[in-house]
Coordinates of C-alpha atoms in Angstrom, one line a residue:
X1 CA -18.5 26.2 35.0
X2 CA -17.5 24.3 31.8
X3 CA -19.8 23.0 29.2
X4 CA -19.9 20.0 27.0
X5 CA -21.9 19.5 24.2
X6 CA -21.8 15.5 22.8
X7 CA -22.8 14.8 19.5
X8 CA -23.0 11.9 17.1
X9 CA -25.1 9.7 18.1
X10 CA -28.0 7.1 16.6
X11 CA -29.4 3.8 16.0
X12 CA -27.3 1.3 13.8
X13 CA -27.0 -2.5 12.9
X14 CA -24.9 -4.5 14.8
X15 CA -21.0 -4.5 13.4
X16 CA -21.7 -0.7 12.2
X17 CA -20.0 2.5 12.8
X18 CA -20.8 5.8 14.4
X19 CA -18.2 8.5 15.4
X20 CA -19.4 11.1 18.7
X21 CA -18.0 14.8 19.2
X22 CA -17.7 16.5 22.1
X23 CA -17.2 20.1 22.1
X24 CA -16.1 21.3 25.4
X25 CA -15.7 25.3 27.1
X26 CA -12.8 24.6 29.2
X27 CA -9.9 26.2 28.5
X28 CA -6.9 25.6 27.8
X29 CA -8.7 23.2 25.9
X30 CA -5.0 21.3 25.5
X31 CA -4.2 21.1 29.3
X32 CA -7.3 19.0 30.2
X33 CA -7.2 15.0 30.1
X34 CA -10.8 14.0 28.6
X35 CA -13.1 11.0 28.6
X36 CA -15.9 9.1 26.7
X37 CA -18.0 7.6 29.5
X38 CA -21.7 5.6 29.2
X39 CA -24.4 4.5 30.6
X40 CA -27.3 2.5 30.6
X41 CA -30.4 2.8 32.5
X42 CA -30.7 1.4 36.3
X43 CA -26.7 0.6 35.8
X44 CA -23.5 2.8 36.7
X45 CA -21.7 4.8 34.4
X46 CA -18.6 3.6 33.2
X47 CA -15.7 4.9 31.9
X48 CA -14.5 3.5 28.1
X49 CA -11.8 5.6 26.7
X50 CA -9.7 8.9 27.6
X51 CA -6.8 10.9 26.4
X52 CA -4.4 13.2 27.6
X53 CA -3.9 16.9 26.7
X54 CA -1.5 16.3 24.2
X55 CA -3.0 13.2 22.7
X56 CA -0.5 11.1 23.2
X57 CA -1.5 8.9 26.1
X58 CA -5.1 6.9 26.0
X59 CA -7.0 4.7 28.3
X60 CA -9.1 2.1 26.8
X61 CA -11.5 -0.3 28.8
X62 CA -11.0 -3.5 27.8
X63 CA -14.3 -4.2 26.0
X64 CA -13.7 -1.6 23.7
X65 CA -9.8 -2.3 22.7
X66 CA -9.5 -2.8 18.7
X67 CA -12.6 -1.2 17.9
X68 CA -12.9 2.1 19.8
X69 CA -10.3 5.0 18.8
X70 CA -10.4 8.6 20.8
X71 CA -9.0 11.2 19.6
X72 CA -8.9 15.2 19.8
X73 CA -8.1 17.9 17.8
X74 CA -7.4 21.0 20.0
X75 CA -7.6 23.8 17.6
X76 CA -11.4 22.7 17.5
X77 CA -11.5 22.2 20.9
X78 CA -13.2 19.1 20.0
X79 CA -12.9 15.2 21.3
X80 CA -14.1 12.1 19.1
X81 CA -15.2 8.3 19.5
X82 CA -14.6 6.4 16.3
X83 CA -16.6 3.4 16.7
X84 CA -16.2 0.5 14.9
X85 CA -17.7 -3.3 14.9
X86 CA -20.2 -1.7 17.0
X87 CA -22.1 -4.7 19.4
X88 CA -25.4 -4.5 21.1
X89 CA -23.6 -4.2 24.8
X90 CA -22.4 -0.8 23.2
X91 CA -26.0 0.6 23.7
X92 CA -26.0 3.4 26.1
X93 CA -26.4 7.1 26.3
X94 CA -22.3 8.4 25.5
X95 CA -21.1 11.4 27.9
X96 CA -18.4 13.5 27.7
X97 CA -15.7 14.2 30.7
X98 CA -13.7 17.9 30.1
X99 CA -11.5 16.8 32.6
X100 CA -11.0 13.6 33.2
X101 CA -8.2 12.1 35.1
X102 CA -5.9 9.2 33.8
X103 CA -3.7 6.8 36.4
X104 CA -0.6 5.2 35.1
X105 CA 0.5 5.6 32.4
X106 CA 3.5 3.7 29.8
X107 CA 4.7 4.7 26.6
X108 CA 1.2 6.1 25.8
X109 CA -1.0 3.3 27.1
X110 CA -3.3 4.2 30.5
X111 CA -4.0 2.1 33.0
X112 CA -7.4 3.5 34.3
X113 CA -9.2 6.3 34.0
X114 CA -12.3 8.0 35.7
X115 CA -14.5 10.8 35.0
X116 CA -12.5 14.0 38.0
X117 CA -14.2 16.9 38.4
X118 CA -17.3 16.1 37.2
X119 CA -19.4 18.4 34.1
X120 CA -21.7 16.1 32.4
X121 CA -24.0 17.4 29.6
X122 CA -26.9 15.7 28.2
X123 CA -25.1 12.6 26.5
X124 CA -25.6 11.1 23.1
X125 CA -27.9 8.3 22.6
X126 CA -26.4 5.1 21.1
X127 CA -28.7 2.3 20.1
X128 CA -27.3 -0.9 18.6
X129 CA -30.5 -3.3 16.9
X130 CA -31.0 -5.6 13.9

């Protein structure tokens, strides 16, 4: 059973910044492909950036292209969200997916992603408000 713990979250003004963790158990932390989904309440959850093992290949959806950046650092076994320009559609609780799976990919960029075998932990509250 692998365990995530997401971190980072909280209330800011619109066009602010937050960066989320996720600490994950699976191991080798470096071979699994890893995700940033969210949700909001009474909708699905949706899948908004992943990387790859190595780092080197990303998904990004659309709406967050330019102002989301994921990243890892695998001697921490540790994933991030910088967030940036941050928008009131942002709101939503932020989940973490150990191991994610990515479709297509070109010269780094990711076609889709979605969430594979599914270990979701508690999430991180984001709230964007005047």
């Amino acid at each position: 059973q692998v365990e995530v713990t997401e971190s980072g979250g909280g209330a800011v003004q619109p066009g602010g910044s937050l960066r989320l963790s996720c600490a994950s158990s699976a191991r080798p932390f470096e071979h699994y492909t890893m995700g940033w989904f969210r949700q909001v309440s009474g909708k699905e959850r949706e899948g908004i950036a992943c990387i790859s093992g190595s780092g080197y290949s990303t998904y990004y959806r659309d709406s967050v292209k330019g102002r989301f950046t994921i990243s890892r650092d695998n001697d921490k076994n540790t994933m991030y969200l910088q967030m940036e320009d941050l928008k009131a559609e942002d709101t939503a609780i932020y989940y973490c997916a150990p191991d994610a799976r990515v479709g297509r990919c070109s010269d780094g960029i990711c076609f889709d992603c979605d969430s594979g075998v599914e270990y979701w932990g508690k999430g991180t509250p984001v709230t964007i408000s005047p």
